[in-house]
PDB file of N, CA and C in Angstrom:
ATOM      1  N   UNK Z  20     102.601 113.424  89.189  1.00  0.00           N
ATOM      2  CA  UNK Z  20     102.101 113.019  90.485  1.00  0.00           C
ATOM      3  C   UNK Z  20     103.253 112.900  91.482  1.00  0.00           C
ATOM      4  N   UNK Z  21     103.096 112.842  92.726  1.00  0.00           N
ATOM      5  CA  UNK Z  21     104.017 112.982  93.877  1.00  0.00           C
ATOM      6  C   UNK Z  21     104.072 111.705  94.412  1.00  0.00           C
ATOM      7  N   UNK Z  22     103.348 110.656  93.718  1.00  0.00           N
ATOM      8  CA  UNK Z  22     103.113 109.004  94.306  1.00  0.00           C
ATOM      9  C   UNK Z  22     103.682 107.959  93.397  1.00  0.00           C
ATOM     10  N   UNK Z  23     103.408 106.870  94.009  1.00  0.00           N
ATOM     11  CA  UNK Z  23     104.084 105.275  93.138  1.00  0.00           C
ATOM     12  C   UNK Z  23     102.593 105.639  91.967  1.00  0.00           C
ATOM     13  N   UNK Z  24     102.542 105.227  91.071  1.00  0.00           N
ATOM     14  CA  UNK Z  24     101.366 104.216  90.641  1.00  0.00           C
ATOM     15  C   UNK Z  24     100.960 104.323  88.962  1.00  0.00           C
ATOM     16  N   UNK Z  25     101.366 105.770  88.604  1.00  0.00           N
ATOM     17  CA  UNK Z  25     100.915 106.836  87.522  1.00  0.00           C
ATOM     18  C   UNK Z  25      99.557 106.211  87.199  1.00  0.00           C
ATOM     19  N   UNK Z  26      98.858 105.921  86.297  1.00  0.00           N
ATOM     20  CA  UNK Z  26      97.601 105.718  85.751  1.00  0.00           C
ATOM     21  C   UNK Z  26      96.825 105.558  87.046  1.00  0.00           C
ATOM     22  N   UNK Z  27      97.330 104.602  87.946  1.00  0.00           N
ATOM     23  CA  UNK Z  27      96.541 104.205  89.104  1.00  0.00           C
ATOM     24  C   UNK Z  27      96.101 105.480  90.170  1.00  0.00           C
ATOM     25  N   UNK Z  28      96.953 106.675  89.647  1.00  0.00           N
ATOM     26  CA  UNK Z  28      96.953 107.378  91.537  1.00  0.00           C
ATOM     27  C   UNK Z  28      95.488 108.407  90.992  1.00  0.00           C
ATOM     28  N   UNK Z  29      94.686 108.412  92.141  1.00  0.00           N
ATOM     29  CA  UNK Z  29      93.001 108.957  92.050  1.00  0.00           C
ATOM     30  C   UNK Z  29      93.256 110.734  92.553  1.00  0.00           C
ATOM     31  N   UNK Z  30      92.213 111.259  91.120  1.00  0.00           N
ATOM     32  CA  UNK Z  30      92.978 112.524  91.791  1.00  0.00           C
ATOM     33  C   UNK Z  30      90.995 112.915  91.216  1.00  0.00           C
ATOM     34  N   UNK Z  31      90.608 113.593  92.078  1.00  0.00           N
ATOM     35  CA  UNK Z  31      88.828 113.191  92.549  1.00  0.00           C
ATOM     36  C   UNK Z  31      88.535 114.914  91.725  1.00  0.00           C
ATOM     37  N   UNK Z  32      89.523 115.577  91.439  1.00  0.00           N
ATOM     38  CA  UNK Z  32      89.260 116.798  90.931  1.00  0.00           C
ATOM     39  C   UNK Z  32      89.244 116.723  89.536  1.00  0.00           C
ATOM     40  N   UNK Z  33      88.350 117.896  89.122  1.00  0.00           N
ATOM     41  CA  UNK Z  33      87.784 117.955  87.463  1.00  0.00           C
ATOM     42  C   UNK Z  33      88.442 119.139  86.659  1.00  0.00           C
ATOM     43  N   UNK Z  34      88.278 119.469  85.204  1.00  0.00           N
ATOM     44  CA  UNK Z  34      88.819 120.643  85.182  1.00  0.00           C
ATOM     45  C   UNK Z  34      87.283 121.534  84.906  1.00  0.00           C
ATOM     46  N   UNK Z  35      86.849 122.301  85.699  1.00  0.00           N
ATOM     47  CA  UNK Z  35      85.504 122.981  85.745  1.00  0.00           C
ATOM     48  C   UNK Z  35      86.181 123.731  84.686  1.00  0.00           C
ATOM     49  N   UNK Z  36      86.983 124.419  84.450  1.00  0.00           N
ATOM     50  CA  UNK Z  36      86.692 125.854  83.657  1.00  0.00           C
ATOM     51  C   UNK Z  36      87.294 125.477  82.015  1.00  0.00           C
ATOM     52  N   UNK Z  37      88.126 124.523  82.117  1.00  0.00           N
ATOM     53  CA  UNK Z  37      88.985 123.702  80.407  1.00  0.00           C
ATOM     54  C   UNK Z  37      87.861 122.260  80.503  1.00  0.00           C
ATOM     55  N   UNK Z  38      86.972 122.197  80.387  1.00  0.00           N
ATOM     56  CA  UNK Z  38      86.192 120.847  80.016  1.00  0.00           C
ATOM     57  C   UNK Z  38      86.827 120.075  78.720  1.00  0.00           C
ATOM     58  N   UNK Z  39      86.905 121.179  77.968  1.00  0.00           N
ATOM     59  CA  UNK Z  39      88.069 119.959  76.506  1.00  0.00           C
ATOM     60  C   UNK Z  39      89.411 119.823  77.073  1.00  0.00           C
ATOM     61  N   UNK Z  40      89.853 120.336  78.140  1.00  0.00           N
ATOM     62  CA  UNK Z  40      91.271 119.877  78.315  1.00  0.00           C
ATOM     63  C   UNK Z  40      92.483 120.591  77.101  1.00  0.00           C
ATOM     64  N   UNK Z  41      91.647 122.110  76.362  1.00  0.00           N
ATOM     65  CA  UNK Z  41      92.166 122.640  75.624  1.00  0.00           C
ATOM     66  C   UNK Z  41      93.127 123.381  75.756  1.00  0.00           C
ATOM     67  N   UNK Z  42      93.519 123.857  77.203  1.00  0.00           N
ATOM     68  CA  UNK Z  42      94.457 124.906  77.570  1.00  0.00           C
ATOM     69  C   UNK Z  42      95.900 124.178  78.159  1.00  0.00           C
ATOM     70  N   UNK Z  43      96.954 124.740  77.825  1.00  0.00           N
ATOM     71  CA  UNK Z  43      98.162 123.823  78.093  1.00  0.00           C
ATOM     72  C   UNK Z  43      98.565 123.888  79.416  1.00  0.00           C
ATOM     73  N   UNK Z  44      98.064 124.893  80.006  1.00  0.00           N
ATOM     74  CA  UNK Z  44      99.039 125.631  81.422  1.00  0.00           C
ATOM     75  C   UNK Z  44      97.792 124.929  82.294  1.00  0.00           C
ATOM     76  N   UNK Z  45      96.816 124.069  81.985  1.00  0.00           N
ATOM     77  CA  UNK Z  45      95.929 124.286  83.138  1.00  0.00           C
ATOM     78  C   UNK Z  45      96.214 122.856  84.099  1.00  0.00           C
ATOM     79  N   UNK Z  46      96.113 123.569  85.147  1.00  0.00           N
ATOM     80  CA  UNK Z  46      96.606 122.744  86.632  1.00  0.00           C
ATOM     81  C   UNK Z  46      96.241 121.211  86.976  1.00  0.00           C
ATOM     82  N   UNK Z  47      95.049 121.315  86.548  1.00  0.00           N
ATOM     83  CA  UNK Z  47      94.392 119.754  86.396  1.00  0.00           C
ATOM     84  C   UNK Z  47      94.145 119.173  84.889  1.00  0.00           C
ATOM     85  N   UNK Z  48      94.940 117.647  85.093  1.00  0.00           N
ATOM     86  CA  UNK Z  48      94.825 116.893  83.861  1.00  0.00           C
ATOM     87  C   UNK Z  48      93.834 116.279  84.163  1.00  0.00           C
ATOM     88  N   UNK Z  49      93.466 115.789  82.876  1.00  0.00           N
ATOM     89  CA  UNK Z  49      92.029 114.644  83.315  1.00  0.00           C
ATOM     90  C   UNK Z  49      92.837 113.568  83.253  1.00  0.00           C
ATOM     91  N   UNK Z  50      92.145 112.653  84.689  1.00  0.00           N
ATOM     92  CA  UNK Z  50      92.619 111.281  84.764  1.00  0.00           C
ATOM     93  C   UNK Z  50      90.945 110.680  84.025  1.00  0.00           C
ATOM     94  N   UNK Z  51      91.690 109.027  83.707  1.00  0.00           N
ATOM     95  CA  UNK Z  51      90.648 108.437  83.349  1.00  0.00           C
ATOM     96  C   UNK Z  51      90.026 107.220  84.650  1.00  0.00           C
ATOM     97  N   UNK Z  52      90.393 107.435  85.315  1.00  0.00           N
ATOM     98  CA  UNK Z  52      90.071 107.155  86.975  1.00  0.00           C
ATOM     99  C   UNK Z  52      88.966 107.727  87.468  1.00  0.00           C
ATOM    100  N   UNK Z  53      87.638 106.772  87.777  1.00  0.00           N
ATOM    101  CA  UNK Z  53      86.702 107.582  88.872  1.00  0.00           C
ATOM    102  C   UNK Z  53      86.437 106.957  89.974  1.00  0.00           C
ATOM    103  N   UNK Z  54      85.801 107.101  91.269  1.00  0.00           N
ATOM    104  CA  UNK Z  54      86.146 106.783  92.255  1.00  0.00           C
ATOM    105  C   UNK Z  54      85.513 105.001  92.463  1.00  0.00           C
ATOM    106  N   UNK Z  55      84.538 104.367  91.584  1.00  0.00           N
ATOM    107  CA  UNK Z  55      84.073 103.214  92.293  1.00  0.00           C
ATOM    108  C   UNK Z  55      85.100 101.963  91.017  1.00  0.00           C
ATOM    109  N   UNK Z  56      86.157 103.087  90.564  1.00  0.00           N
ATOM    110  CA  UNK Z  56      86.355 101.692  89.616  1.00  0.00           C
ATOM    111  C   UNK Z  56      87.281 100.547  89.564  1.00  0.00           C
ATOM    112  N   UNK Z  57      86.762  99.613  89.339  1.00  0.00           N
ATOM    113  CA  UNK Z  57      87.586  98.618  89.354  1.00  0.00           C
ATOM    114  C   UNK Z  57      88.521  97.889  88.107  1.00  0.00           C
ATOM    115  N   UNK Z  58      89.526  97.266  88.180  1.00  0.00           N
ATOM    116  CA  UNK Z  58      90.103  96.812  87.354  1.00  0.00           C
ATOM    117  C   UNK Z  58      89.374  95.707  86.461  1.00  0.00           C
ATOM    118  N   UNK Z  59      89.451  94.954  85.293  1.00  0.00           N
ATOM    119  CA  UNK Z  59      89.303  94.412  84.406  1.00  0.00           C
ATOM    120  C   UNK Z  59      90.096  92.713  84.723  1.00  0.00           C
ATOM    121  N   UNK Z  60      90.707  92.927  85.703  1.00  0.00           N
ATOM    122  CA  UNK Z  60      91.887  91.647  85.580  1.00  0.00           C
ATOM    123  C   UNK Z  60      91.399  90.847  86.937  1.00  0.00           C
ATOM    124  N   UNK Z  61      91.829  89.734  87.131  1.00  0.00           N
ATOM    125  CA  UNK Z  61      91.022  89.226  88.416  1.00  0.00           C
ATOM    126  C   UNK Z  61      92.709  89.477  88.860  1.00  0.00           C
ATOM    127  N   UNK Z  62      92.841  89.476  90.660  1.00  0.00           N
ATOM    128  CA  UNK Z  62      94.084  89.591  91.220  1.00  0.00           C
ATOM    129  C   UNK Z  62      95.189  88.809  91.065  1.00  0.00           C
ATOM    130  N   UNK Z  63      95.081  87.653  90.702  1.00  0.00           N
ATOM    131  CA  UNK Z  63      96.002  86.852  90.196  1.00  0.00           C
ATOM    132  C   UNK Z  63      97.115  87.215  89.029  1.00  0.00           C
ATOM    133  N   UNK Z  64      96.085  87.860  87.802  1.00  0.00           N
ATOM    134  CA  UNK Z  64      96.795  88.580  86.644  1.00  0.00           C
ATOM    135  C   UNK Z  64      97.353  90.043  86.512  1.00  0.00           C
ATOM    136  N   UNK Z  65      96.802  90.559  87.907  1.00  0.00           N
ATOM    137  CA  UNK Z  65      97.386  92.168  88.508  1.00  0.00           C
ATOM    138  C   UNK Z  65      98.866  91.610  89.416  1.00  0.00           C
ATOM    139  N   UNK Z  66      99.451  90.347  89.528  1.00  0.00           N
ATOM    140  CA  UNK Z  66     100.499  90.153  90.444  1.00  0.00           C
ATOM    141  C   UNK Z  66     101.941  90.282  89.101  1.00  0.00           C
ATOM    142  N   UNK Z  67     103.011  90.597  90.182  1.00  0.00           N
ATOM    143  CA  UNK Z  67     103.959  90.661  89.326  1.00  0.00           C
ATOM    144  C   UNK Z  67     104.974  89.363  89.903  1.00  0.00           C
ATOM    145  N   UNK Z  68     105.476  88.680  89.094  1.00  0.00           N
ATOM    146  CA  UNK Z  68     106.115  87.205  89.395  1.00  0.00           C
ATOM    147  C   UNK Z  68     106.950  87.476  90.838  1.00  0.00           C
ATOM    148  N   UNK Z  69     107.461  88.195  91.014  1.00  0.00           N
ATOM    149  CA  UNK Z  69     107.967  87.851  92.105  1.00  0.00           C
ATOM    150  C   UNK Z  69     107.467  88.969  93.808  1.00  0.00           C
ATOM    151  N   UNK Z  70     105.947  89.513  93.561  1.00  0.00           N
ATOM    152  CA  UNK Z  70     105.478  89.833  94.559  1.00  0.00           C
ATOM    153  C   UNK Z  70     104.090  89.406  93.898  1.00  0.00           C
ATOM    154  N   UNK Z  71     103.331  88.809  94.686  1.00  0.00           N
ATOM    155  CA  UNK Z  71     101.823  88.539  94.588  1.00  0.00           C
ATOM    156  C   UNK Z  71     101.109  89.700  94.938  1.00  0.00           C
ATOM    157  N   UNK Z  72     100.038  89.854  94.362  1.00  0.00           N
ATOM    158  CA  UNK Z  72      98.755  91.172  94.545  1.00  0.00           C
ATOM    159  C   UNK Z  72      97.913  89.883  95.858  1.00  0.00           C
ATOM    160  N   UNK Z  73      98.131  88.670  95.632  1.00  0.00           N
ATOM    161  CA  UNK Z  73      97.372  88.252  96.508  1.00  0.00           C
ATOM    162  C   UNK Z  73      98.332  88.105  98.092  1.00  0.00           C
ATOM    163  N   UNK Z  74      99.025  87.929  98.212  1.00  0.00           N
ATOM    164  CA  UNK Z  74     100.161  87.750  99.987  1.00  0.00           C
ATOM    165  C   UNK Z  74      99.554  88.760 100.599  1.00  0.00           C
ATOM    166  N   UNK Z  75      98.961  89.679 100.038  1.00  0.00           N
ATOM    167  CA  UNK Z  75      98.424  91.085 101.424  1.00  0.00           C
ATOM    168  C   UNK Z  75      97.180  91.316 101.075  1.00  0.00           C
ATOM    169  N   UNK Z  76      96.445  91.626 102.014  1.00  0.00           N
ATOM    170  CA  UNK Z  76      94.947  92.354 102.301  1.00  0.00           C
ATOM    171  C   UNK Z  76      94.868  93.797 101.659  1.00  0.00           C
ATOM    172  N   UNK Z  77      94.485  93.996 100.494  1.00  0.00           N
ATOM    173  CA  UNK Z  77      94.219  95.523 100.285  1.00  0.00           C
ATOM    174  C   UNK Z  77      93.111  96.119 100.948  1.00  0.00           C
ATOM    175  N   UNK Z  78      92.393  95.097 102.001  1.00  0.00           N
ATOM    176  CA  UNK Z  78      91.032  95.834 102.140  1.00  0.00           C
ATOM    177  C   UNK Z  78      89.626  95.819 101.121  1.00  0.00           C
ATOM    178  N   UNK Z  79      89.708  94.533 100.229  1.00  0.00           N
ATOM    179  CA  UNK Z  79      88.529  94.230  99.272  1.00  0.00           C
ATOM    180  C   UNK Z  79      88.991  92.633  99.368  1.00  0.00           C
ATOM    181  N   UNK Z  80      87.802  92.190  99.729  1.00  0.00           N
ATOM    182  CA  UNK Z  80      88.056  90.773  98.850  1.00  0.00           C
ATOM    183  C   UNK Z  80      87.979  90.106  97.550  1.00  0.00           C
ATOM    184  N   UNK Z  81      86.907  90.922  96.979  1.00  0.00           N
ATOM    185  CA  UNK Z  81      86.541  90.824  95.497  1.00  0.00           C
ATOM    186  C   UNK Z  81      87.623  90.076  95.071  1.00  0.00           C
ATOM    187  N   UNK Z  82      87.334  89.468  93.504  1.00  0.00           N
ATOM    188  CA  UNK Z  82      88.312  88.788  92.795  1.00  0.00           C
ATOM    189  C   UNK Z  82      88.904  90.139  91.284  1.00  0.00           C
ATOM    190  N   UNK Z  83      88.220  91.233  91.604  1.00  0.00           N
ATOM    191  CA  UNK Z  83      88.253  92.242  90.640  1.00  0.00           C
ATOM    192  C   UNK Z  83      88.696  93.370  91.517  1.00  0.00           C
ATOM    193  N   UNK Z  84      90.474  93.696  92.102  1.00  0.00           N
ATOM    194  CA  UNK Z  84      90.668  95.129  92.502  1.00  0.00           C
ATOM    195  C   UNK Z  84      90.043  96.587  92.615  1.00  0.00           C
ATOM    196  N   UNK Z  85      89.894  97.213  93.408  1.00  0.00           N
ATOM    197  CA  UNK Z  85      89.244  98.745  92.826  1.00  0.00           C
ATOM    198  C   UNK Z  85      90.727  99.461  92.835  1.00  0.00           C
ATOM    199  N   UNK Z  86      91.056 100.740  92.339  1.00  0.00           N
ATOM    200  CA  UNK Z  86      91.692 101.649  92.197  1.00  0.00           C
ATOM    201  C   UNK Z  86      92.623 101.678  93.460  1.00  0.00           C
ATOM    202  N   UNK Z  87      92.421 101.838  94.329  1.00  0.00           N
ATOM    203  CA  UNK Z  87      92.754 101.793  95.971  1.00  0.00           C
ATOM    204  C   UNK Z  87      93.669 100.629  96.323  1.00  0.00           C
ATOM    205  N   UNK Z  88      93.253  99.811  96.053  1.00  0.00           N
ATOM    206  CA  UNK Z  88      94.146  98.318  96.191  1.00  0.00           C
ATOM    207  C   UNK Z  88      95.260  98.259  95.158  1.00  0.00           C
ATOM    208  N   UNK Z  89      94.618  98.428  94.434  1.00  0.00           N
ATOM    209  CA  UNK Z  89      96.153  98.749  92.870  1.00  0.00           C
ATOM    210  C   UNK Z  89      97.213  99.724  93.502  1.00  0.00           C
ATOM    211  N   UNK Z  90      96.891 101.193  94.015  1.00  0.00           N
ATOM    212  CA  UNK Z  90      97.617 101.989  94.030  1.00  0.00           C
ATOM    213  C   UNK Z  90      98.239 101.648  95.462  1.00  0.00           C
ATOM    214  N   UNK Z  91      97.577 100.997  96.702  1.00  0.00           N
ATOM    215  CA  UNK Z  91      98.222 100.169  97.772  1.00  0.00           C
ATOM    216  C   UNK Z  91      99.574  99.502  97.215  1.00  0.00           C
ATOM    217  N   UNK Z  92      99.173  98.229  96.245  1.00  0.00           N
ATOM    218  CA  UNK Z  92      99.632  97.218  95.881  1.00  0.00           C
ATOM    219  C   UNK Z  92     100.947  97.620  95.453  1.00  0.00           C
ATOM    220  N   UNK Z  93     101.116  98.784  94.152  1.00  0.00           N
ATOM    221  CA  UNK Z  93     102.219  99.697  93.494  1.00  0.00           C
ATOM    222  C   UNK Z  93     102.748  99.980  94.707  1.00  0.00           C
ATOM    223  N   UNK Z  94     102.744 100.850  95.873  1.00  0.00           N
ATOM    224  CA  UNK Z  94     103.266 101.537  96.519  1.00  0.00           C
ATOM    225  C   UNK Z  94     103.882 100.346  97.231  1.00  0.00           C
ATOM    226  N   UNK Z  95     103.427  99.559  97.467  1.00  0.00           N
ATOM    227  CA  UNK Z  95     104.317  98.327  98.324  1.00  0.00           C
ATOM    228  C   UNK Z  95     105.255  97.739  97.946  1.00  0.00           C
ATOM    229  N   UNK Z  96     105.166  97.541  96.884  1.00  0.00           N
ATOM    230  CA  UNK Z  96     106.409  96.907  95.090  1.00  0.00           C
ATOM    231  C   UNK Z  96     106.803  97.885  95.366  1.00  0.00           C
ATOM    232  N   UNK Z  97     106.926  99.012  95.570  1.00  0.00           N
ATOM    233  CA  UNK Z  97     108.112  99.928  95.467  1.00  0.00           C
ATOM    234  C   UNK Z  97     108.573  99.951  96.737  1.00  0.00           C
ATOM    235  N   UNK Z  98     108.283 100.283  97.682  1.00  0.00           N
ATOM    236  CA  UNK Z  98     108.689 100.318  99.051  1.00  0.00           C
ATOM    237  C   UNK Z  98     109.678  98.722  99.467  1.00  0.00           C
ATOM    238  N   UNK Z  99     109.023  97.925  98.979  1.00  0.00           N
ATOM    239  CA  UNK Z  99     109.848  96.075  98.882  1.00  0.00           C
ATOM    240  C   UNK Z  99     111.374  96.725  98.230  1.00  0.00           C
ATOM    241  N   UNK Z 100     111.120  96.857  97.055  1.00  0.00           N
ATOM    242  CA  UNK Z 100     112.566  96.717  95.812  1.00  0.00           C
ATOM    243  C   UNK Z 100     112.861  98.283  96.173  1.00  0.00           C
ATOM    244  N   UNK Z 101     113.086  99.127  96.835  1.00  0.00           N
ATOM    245  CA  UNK Z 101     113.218 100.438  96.191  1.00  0.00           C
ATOM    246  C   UNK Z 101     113.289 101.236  95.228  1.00  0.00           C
ATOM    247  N   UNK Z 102     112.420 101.189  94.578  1.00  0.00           N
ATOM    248  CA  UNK Z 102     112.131 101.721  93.111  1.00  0.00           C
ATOM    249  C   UNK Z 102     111.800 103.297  93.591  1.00  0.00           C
ATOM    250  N   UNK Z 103     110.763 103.807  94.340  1.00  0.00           N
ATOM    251  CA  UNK Z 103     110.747 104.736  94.723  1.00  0.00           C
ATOM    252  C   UNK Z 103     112.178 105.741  94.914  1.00  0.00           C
ATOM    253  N   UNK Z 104     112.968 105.463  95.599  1.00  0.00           N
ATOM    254  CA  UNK Z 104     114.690 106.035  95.046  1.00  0.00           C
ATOM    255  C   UNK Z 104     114.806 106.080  93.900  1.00  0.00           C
ATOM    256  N   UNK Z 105     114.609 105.748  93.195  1.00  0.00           N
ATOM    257  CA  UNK Z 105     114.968 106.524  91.649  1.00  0.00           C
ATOM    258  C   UNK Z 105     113.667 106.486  90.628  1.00  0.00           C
ATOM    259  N   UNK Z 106     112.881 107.276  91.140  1.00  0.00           N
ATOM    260  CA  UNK Z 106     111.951 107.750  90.461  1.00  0.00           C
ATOM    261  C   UNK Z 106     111.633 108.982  90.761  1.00  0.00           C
ATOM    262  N   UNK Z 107     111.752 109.882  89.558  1.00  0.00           N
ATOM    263  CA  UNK Z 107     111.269 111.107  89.420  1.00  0.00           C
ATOM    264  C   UNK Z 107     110.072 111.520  89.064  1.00  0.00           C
ATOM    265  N   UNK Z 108     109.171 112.239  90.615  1.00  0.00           N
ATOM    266  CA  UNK Z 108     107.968 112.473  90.628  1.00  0.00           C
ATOM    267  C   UNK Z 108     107.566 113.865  90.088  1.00  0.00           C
ATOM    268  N   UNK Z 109     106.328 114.048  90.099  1.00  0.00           N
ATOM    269  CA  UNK Z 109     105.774 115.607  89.403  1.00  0.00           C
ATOM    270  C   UNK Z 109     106.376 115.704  88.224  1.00  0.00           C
ATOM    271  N   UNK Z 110     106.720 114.852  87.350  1.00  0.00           N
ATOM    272  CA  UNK Z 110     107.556 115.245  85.939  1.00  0.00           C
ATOM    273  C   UNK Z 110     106.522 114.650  85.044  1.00  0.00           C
ATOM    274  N   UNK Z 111     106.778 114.815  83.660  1.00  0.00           N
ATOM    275  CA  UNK Z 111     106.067 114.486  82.758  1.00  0.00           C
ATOM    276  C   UNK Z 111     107.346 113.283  81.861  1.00  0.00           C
TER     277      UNK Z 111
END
């Protein structure tokens, strides 16, 4: 991926023509990400000790994140600490 987040970043495309995900070269991986889902953790237990998931508005109030707010949340932790500088994207 070209973003902060790995598991988190939503990629809305399928593989129509490898449905088993049998071919090695093929362009799209399956994520296990679909578009209405939400996390398992209430926001409190998605924070990392020294940046809160709660100090900013992702745009949901819920007490259960969706996908969107996580991958917000990542991208901001990185943009704060610069982690983004030394991370190598599109790699496996």
């Amino acid at each position: 991926s070209d973003k902060v987040g790995g598991t988190w970043v939503y990629d809305p495309r399928f593989e129509a023509e490898d449905l088993l995900g049998l071919d090695p070269n093929r362009s799209i991986v399956h994520s296990s990400l679909y578009s209405s889902l939400r996390t398992n953790l209430p926001r409190p237990l998605m924070s990392f000790s020294d940046f809160s998931f709660e100090d900013k508005f992702y745009g949901d109030p819920r007490m259960f994140p969706g996908h969107e707010e996580v991958q917000k949340f990542l991208e901001h932790f990185a943009e704060k600490f610069g982690v983004s500088e030394v991370i190598r994207f599109n790699s496996e």
